[in-house]
Amino acid sequence: MSEKSYRAEMMQYYDEVLAQSARNYAFTSNKKWEQRYREVEPLSDKILKDAIKKAGVSKRGFFSRMDSANQKLVKMEYTAIDYVNNDKPKQAIELLDSEEYLKQREILAGGLEKFIKKYHEKELEFTIISKPVLDVIELERRLAVLEKQLDEEKFTTVGRFASKMAHDLRNPLSIIQLSLENLKLLYGVDAKKQKQFDKVDRSIDRIVHQVDDVLDFVREIPIKLEKITLSEIIHESLDSITIPDNIKLILPKDDFELICDKRQLAVVLNNLILNSVQAIKDKGTVTLSGVEKNDLVVITIEDSGSGISKDRIDDIFEPLFTTKQQGTGLGLASVKSIIKTHAGTISVTSPPTIFTITLPKTNS
């Protein structure tokens, strides 16, 4: 096998690995595919540059064209990776299926295939050498699909357990809540007793919220779209939250309509407002705002708490990640899932801590 043929085959291998890694990452959001892409891309670039440098005059033009196509592909693949990292996997998939991307893939992959065939004495030799490469790519693709299926099966199992747990917990919680109301009626409510009753109320609310966190995360609830105003969603979200007297809640001045699932969006705001309330230890403010931007709506929740540390902010939407002793670590993961289901995005900056939700005004 000639050195030129060997280099072309290595280019072909790297091209397949990069393309499949980018696509696997777009479909699964599994960080290992991003890591694999970033490890292989410099190797691919180096072998192309070496080929141009060492090629004779007659072949230098060919390898330069391959390098040009590769650079365009890498730029689009890195853009797709950035889309996934910014919770936009749909845009990543669309980019990797775009006409321009497929055109450059045809230039690179098709050009390399013709070059390799030309330099092999027999077609069989090419098939024998290339088949292991294709087998590796196919195995990686199947592995990505299997991992996704395994995750889904795990969540199905957890979902069954969570539903049973919720049922088992809700009944005694209802009895406790009813008993508390009876105690208030029986003994009256002076300042001292009210303080104790408030503690019990908050404890019950915390347990209910944690049960809801688990259920919201593992259940697949179909979206029921309806035209609703932002103020209606906010008011529903506040029904189950007790805002302490030391915290001022500022609601949006403007109101507008959007098409969404009222209950699920109320769960999102409920989680974010409750997080903000818990983040403020002393006197503070939680500010909600909403604006329309063309065919999008942008909702923000800002609090005057101490903020989120830099080493934790990147993991804040990850399942089971929490900085609170009583937290489940599923609340914000559920929030992200709901927003994603609505074809929207959510991000956070800190300090001050500001959660920003972007949603389409209409969901088709």
Short mmCIF file of C-alpha atoms in Angstrom, two decimals:
data_model
loop_
_atom_site.label_atom_id
_atom_site.label_comp_id
_atom_site.label_asym_id
_atom_site.label_seq_id
_atom_site.Cartn_x
_atom_site.Cartn_y
_atom_site.Cartn_z
CA MET A 1 0.00 0.00 0.00
CA SER A 2 1.42 3.43 -0.97
CA GLU A 3 1.87 6.22 1.57
CA LYS A 4 -0.66 8.37 -0.33
CA SER A 5 -3.23 5.58 -0.23
CA TYR A 6 -2.61 5.02 3.49
CA ARG A 7 -3.08 8.72 4.26
CA ALA A 8 -6.28 8.82 2.22
CA GLU A 9 -7.66 5.84 4.14
CA MET A 10 -6.82 7.49 7.46
CA MET A 11 -8.59 10.65 6.26
CA GLN A 12 -11.60 8.53 5.34
CA TYR A 13 -11.60 6.89 8.77
CA TYR A 14 -11.32 10.21 10.63
CA ASP A 15 -14.04 11.74 8.46
CA GLU A 16 -16.45 8.92 9.35
CA VAL A 17 -15.59 9.11 13.06
CA LEU A 18 -16.07 12.89 13.18
CA ALA A 19 -19.36 12.80 11.27
CA GLN A 20 -20.77 9.97 13.39
CA SER A 21 -19.58 11.49 16.68
CA ALA A 22 -21.22 14.84 15.85
CA ARG A 23 -24.45 13.09 14.84
CA ASN A 24 -24.47 10.83 17.93
CA TYR A 25 -23.98 13.88 20.15
CA ALA A 26 -26.84 15.72 18.42
CA PHE A 27 -29.22 12.79 19.00
CA THR A 28 -28.14 11.68 22.50
CA SER A 29 -26.48 14.75 24.14
CA ASN A 30 -24.01 12.25 25.62
CA LYS A 31 -20.80 14.13 26.43
CA LYS A 32 -18.59 11.20 25.46
CA TRP A 33 -19.36 11.88 21.78
CA GLU A 34 -18.30 15.51 22.11
CA GLN A 35 -15.09 14.36 23.83
CA ARG A 36 -14.42 11.81 21.08
CA TYR A 37 -14.97 14.45 18.42
CA ARG A 38 -12.57 16.90 20.07
CA GLU A 39 -9.92 14.17 20.43
CA VAL A 40 -10.10 13.03 16.80
CA GLU A 41 -10.51 16.39 15.01
CA PRO A 42 -6.88 17.57 15.54
CA LEU A 43 -5.61 14.20 14.24
CA SER A 44 -7.73 14.56 11.11
CA ASP A 45 -6.48 18.08 10.53
CA LYS A 46 -2.84 17.03 10.99
CA ILE A 47 -2.96 14.16 8.51
CA LEU A 48 -4.57 16.41 5.89
CA LYS A 49 -1.95 19.12 6.37
CA ASP A 50 0.85 16.53 6.19
CA ALA A 51 -0.63 15.09 3.00
CA ILE A 52 -0.66 18.53 1.34
CA LYS A 53 2.90 19.19 2.47
CA LYS A 54 4.31 15.86 1.24
CA ALA A 55 2.20 15.41 -1.90
CA GLY A 56 3.66 15.99 -5.32
CA VAL A 57 2.43 18.77 -7.57
CA SER A 58 -0.08 16.48 -9.29
CA LYS A 59 -1.76 15.43 -6.01
CA ARG A 60 -1.42 18.62 -3.98
CA GLY A 61 -4.52 20.13 -5.56
CA PHE A 62 -6.61 17.09 -4.65
CA PHE A 63 -5.55 17.09 -0.99
CA SER A 64 -6.08 20.87 -0.81
CA ARG A 65 -9.67 20.39 -2.01
CA MET A 66 -10.16 17.67 0.59
CA ASP A 67 -8.75 19.98 3.28
CA SER A 68 -11.09 22.79 2.23
CA ALA A 69 -14.14 20.52 2.42
CA ASN A 70 -12.96 19.15 5.77
CA GLN A 71 -12.57 22.65 7.24
CA LYS A 72 -16.12 23.55 6.21
CA LEU A 73 -17.45 20.30 7.69
CA VAL A 74 -15.55 20.79 10.96
CA LYS A 75 -16.89 24.33 11.27
CA MET A 76 -20.48 23.09 10.84
CA GLU A 77 -19.91 20.14 13.21
CA TYR A 78 -18.52 22.40 15.94
CA THR A 79 -21.53 24.67 15.44
CA ALA A 80 -23.80 21.64 15.86
CA ILE A 81 -21.96 20.73 19.08
CA ASP A 82 -22.47 24.29 20.36
CA TYR A 83 -26.18 24.00 19.55
CA VAL A 84 -26.43 20.86 21.70
CA ASN A 85 -24.50 22.53 24.53
CA ASN A 86 -27.03 25.38 24.40
CA ASP A 87 -30.02 23.00 24.55
CA LYS A 88 -30.76 23.27 20.82
CA PRO A 89 -30.37 19.67 19.57
CA LYS A 90 -33.05 20.22 16.93
CA GLN A 91 -30.96 22.94 15.26
CA ALA A 92 -27.90 20.68 15.48
CA ILE A 93 -29.69 17.85 13.67
CA GLU A 94 -31.04 20.27 11.05
CA LEU A 95 -27.52 21.58 10.40
CA LEU A 96 -26.09 18.07 10.03
CA ASP A 97 -28.89 17.25 7.57
CA SER A 98 -28.53 20.52 5.65
CA GLU A 99 -27.84 20.65 1.92
CA GLU A 100 -24.49 22.42 2.41
CA TYR A 101 -23.29 19.88 4.98
CA LEU A 102 -24.23 16.93 2.76
CA LYS A 103 -22.59 18.63 -0.22
CA GLN A 104 -19.26 19.00 1.61
CA ARG A 105 -19.53 15.42 2.90
CA GLU A 106 -19.94 14.22 -0.68
CA ILE A 107 -16.89 16.22 -1.79
CA LEU A 108 -14.72 14.82 1.01
CA ALA A 109 -16.03 11.26 1.36
CA GLY A 110 -16.65 10.81 -2.36
CA GLY A 111 -13.28 12.25 -3.31
CA LEU A 112 -11.40 10.05 -0.86
CA GLU A 113 -13.25 6.94 -1.99
CA LYS A 114 -12.37 7.55 -5.65
CA PHE A 115 -8.76 8.29 -4.73
CA ILE A 116 -8.43 5.06 -2.72
CA LYS A 117 -10.02 2.93 -5.42
CA LYS A 118 -7.63 4.35 -7.98
CA TYR A 119 -4.57 3.49 -5.90
CA HIS A 120 -5.62 -0.06 -5.06
CA GLU A 121 -4.74 -2.81 -7.47
CA LYS A 122 -8.00 -4.64 -6.75
CA GLU A 123 -11.44 -3.53 -5.57
CA LEU A 124 -11.40 -6.46 -3.14
CA GLU A 125 -8.37 -5.04 -1.35
CA PHE A 126 -10.21 -1.78 -0.73
CA THR A 127 -13.25 -3.64 0.60
CA ILE A 128 -11.18 -5.76 2.99
CA ILE A 129 -9.34 -2.75 4.39
CA SER A 130 -12.37 -0.44 4.60
CA LYS A 131 -14.89 -2.90 6.03
CA PRO A 132 -13.41 -2.89 9.57
CA VAL A 133 -13.64 0.91 9.55
CA LEU A 134 -17.30 0.79 8.55
CA ASP A 135 -17.95 -1.94 11.15
CA VAL A 136 -16.51 0.27 13.90
CA ILE A 137 -18.71 3.19 12.85
CA GLU A 138 -21.81 0.99 12.73
CA LEU A 139 -21.03 -0.51 16.15
CA GLU A 140 -20.64 2.98 17.63
CA ARG A 141 -23.97 4.03 16.14
CA ARG A 142 -25.69 0.95 17.56
CA LEU A 143 -24.06 1.53 20.94
CA ALA A 144 -25.42 5.08 21.05
CA VAL A 145 -28.93 3.81 20.27
CA LEU A 146 -28.67 1.05 22.90
CA GLU A 147 -27.49 3.52 25.55
CA LYS A 148 -30.47 5.74 24.82
CA GLN A 149 -32.84 2.75 25.06
CA LEU A 150 -31.23 1.70 28.35
CA ASP A 151 -31.74 5.19 29.79
CA GLU A 152 -35.39 5.09 28.74
CA GLU A 153 -35.86 1.69 30.39
CA LYS A 154 -34.26 2.94 33.59
CA PHE A 155 -36.61 5.92 33.71
CA THR A 156 -39.60 3.66 33.08
CA THR A 157 -38.63 1.53 36.08
CA VAL A 158 -38.02 4.60 38.26
CA GLY A 159 -41.32 6.02 37.06
CA ARG A 160 -43.27 3.01 38.27
CA PHE A 161 -41.54 3.18 41.65
CA ALA A 162 -42.10 6.94 41.90
CA SER A 163 -45.82 6.61 41.16
CA LYS A 164 -46.21 4.02 43.93
CA MET A 165 -44.14 6.14 46.32
CA ALA A 166 -46.25 9.22 45.55
CA HIS A 167 -49.47 7.34 46.21
CA ASP A 168 -48.11 5.95 49.49
CA LEU A 169 -46.98 9.41 50.64
CA ARG A 170 -49.93 11.51 49.53
CA ASN A 171 -52.50 9.69 51.67
CA PRO A 172 -50.76 10.27 55.03
CA LEU A 173 -49.86 13.82 53.94
CA SER A 174 -53.53 14.58 53.33
CA ILE A 175 -54.38 13.25 56.80
CA ILE A 176 -51.65 15.40 58.37
CA GLN A 177 -52.88 18.51 56.55
CA LEU A 178 -56.48 17.88 57.61
CA SER A 179 -55.40 17.22 61.21
CA LEU A 180 -53.45 20.48 61.22
CA GLU A 181 -56.51 22.45 60.14
CA ASN A 182 -58.56 20.74 62.88
CA LEU A 183 -55.93 21.66 65.47
CA LYS A 184 -56.12 25.29 64.40
CA LEU A 185 -59.88 25.27 64.88
CA LEU A 186 -59.66 23.38 68.18
CA TYR A 187 -56.98 25.46 69.90
CA GLY A 188 -57.33 28.78 68.17
CA VAL A 189 -54.43 30.60 66.63
CA ASP A 190 -52.38 32.98 68.76
CA ALA A 191 -48.95 34.26 67.71
CA LYS A 192 -47.02 31.45 69.41
CA LYS A 193 -49.23 28.66 68.04
CA GLN A 194 -49.26 30.25 64.58
CA LYS A 195 -45.46 30.05 64.45
CA GLN A 196 -45.59 26.31 65.17
CA PHE A 197 -48.40 25.73 62.69
CA ASP A 198 -46.40 27.59 60.02
CA LYS A 199 -43.43 25.26 60.58
CA VAL A 200 -45.65 22.21 60.06
CA ASP A 201 -47.21 23.81 56.96
CA ARG A 202 -43.78 24.48 55.45
CA SER A 203 -42.62 20.93 56.19
CA ILE A 204 -45.68 19.46 54.48
CA ASP A 205 -45.20 21.78 51.49
CA ARG A 206 -41.57 20.68 51.20
CA ILE A 207 -42.49 16.98 51.16
CA VAL A 208 -45.26 17.55 48.61
CA HIS A 209 -42.88 19.55 46.43
CA GLN A 210 -40.22 16.82 46.54
CA VAL A 211 -42.76 14.15 45.59
CA ASP A 212 -43.91 16.35 42.70
CA ASP A 213 -40.27 16.85 41.63
CA VAL A 214 -39.79 13.11 41.24
CA LEU A 215 -43.09 12.62 39.42
CA ASP A 216 -42.57 15.57 37.07
CA PHE A 217 -39.14 14.25 36.13
CA VAL A 218 -40.03 10.61 35.40
CA ARG A 219 -43.53 10.95 33.97
CA GLU A 220 -44.09 11.55 30.28
CA ILE A 221 -47.12 13.82 30.30
CA PRO A 222 -48.59 14.70 26.89
CA ILE A 223 -48.67 18.42 26.17
CA LYS A 224 -52.16 19.92 26.18
CA LEU A 225 -51.78 23.13 24.22
CA GLU A 226 -54.10 26.05 24.82
CA LYS A 227 -54.07 29.79 24.38
CA ILE A 228 -53.30 31.30 27.75
CA THR A 229 -51.93 34.53 29.20
CA LEU A 230 -48.68 34.79 31.11
CA SER A 231 -50.50 36.21 34.14
CA GLU A 232 -52.78 33.15 34.33
CA ILE A 233 -49.76 30.82 34.31
CA ILE A 234 -48.06 32.85 37.04
CA HIS A 235 -51.15 32.90 39.25
CA GLU A 236 -51.57 29.13 38.94
CA SER A 237 -47.90 28.61 39.82
CA LEU A 238 -48.27 30.78 42.94
CA ASP A 239 -51.28 28.87 44.28
CA SER A 240 -49.05 26.27 45.96
CA ILE A 241 -46.28 28.61 47.15
CA THR A 242 -46.20 30.55 50.40
CA ILE A 243 -44.13 33.71 49.91
CA PRO A 244 -42.53 34.72 53.25
CA ASP A 245 -43.21 38.24 54.53
CA ASN A 246 -39.52 39.15 54.23
CA ILE A 247 -39.54 38.58 50.46
CA LYS A 248 -41.07 40.94 47.92
CA LEU A 249 -42.45 39.37 44.74
CA ILE A 250 -42.56 41.67 41.71
CA LEU A 251 -44.80 40.46 38.87
CA PRO A 252 -44.53 41.43 35.18
CA LYS A 253 -46.09 44.73 34.17
CA ASP A 254 -46.98 43.52 30.69
CA ASP A 255 -49.20 40.58 29.83
CA PHE A 256 -49.50 38.62 26.60
CA GLU A 257 -50.86 35.40 25.19
CA LEU A 258 -48.94 32.28 24.22
CA ILE A 259 -49.88 28.74 23.23
CA CYS A 260 -48.55 26.21 25.74
CA ASP A 261 -49.46 23.63 28.35
CA LYS A 262 -50.72 25.77 31.23
CA ARG A 263 -50.12 23.18 33.94
CA GLN A 264 -46.59 22.30 32.83
CA LEU A 265 -45.52 25.93 32.47
CA ALA A 266 -46.98 26.59 35.93
CA VAL A 267 -44.77 23.75 37.25
CA VAL A 268 -41.75 25.45 35.65
CA LEU A 269 -42.46 28.84 37.24
CA ASN A 270 -43.38 27.19 40.55
CA ASN A 271 -39.95 25.50 40.68
CA LEU A 272 -38.03 28.62 39.70
CA ILE A 273 -39.89 30.95 42.05
CA LEU A 274 -39.51 28.49 44.94
CA ASN A 275 -35.78 28.18 44.19
CA SER A 276 -35.46 31.97 44.28
CA VAL A 277 -37.37 32.20 47.56
CA GLN A 278 -35.11 29.54 49.11
CA ALA A 279 -31.99 31.32 47.82
CA ILE A 280 -32.88 34.49 49.74
CA LYS A 281 -31.96 33.94 53.37
CA ASP A 282 -32.92 37.38 54.65
CA LYS A 283 -34.93 40.23 53.20
CA GLY A 284 -34.93 40.21 49.41
CA THR A 285 -36.75 40.43 46.10
CA VAL A 286 -37.89 37.99 43.42
CA THR A 287 -38.65 39.69 40.10
CA LEU A 288 -40.59 38.14 37.22
CA SER A 289 -40.66 39.77 33.81
CA GLY A 290 -41.94 38.85 30.38
CA VAL A 291 -41.51 40.38 26.94
CA GLU A 292 -42.51 39.51 23.38
CA LYS A 293 -39.78 39.37 20.73
CA ASN A 294 -41.25 38.76 17.28
CA ASP A 295 -42.55 35.17 17.37
CA LEU A 296 -40.90 34.41 20.73
CA VAL A 297 -41.65 35.17 24.37
CA VAL A 298 -38.90 35.66 26.94
CA ILE A 299 -39.62 35.12 30.64
CA THR A 300 -37.04 35.88 33.34
CA ILE A 301 -36.95 35.11 37.06
CA GLU A 302 -34.37 37.10 39.03
CA ASP A 303 -33.61 37.04 42.75
CA SER A 304 -31.47 39.13 45.07
CA GLY A 305 -29.82 36.12 46.71
CA SER A 306 -26.07 35.54 46.96
CA GLY A 307 -25.94 33.80 43.57
CA ILE A 308 -24.71 30.45 42.25
CA SER A 309 -20.99 29.62 42.37
CA LYS A 310 -19.14 29.27 39.06
CA ASP A 311 -18.15 25.66 39.75
CA ARG A 312 -21.81 24.65 40.15
CA ILE A 313 -23.69 26.71 37.58
CA ASP A 314 -22.81 24.41 34.64
CA ASP A 315 -24.36 21.39 36.41
CA ILE A 316 -27.48 23.07 37.73
CA PHE A 317 -29.87 21.41 35.25
CA GLU A 318 -28.33 17.94 35.62
CA PRO A 319 -30.56 15.26 37.22
CA LEU A 320 -29.84 14.61 40.93
CA PHE A 321 -27.58 17.68 41.21
CA THR A 322 -28.54 19.82 44.19
CA THR A 323 -26.94 22.22 46.64
CA LYS A 324 -29.78 21.87 49.17
CA GLN A 325 -29.86 19.29 51.95
CA GLN A 326 -33.56 18.56 51.44
CA GLY A 327 -33.61 18.83 47.65
CA THR A 328 -34.13 15.94 45.24
CA GLY A 329 -31.97 17.44 42.51
CA LEU A 330 -34.78 16.83 40.02
CA GLY A 331 -36.68 20.12 40.07
CA LEU A 332 -34.51 22.01 37.58
CA ALA A 333 -33.99 18.88 35.48
CA SER A 334 -37.79 18.69 35.16
CA VAL A 335 -37.92 22.38 34.30
CA LYS A 336 -35.40 21.90 31.48
CA SER A 337 -37.29 18.87 30.17
CA ILE A 338 -40.62 20.72 30.08
CA ILE A 339 -39.11 23.75 28.32
CA LYS A 340 -37.38 21.46 25.81
CA THR A 341 -40.70 19.70 25.12
CA HIS A 342 -42.17 23.13 24.31
CA ALA A 343 -39.36 23.71 21.75
CA GLY A 344 -37.88 26.36 24.03
CA THR A 345 -34.64 27.01 25.87
CA ILE A 346 -33.66 27.86 29.44
CA SER A 347 -30.40 29.34 30.68
CA VAL A 348 -29.04 30.82 33.90
CA THR A 349 -26.54 33.54 34.75
CA SER A 350 -25.25 34.55 38.18
CA PRO A 351 -24.77 36.78 40.10
CA PRO A 352 -27.43 38.06 40.26
CA THR A 353 -29.18 34.77 39.56
CA ILE A 354 -31.38 35.17 36.48
CA PHE A 355 -33.19 32.27 34.82
CA THR A 356 -34.16 33.10 31.23
CA ILE A 357 -36.83 31.09 29.40
CA THR A 358 -37.38 31.52 25.67
CA LEU A 359 -40.48 29.98 24.12
CA PRO A 360 -42.20 30.15 20.74
CA LYS A 361 -45.51 32.02 20.94
CA THR A 362 -47.14 29.19 19.03
CA ASN A 363 -46.37 25.47 19.29
CA SER A 364 -47.28 23.37 16.27
#
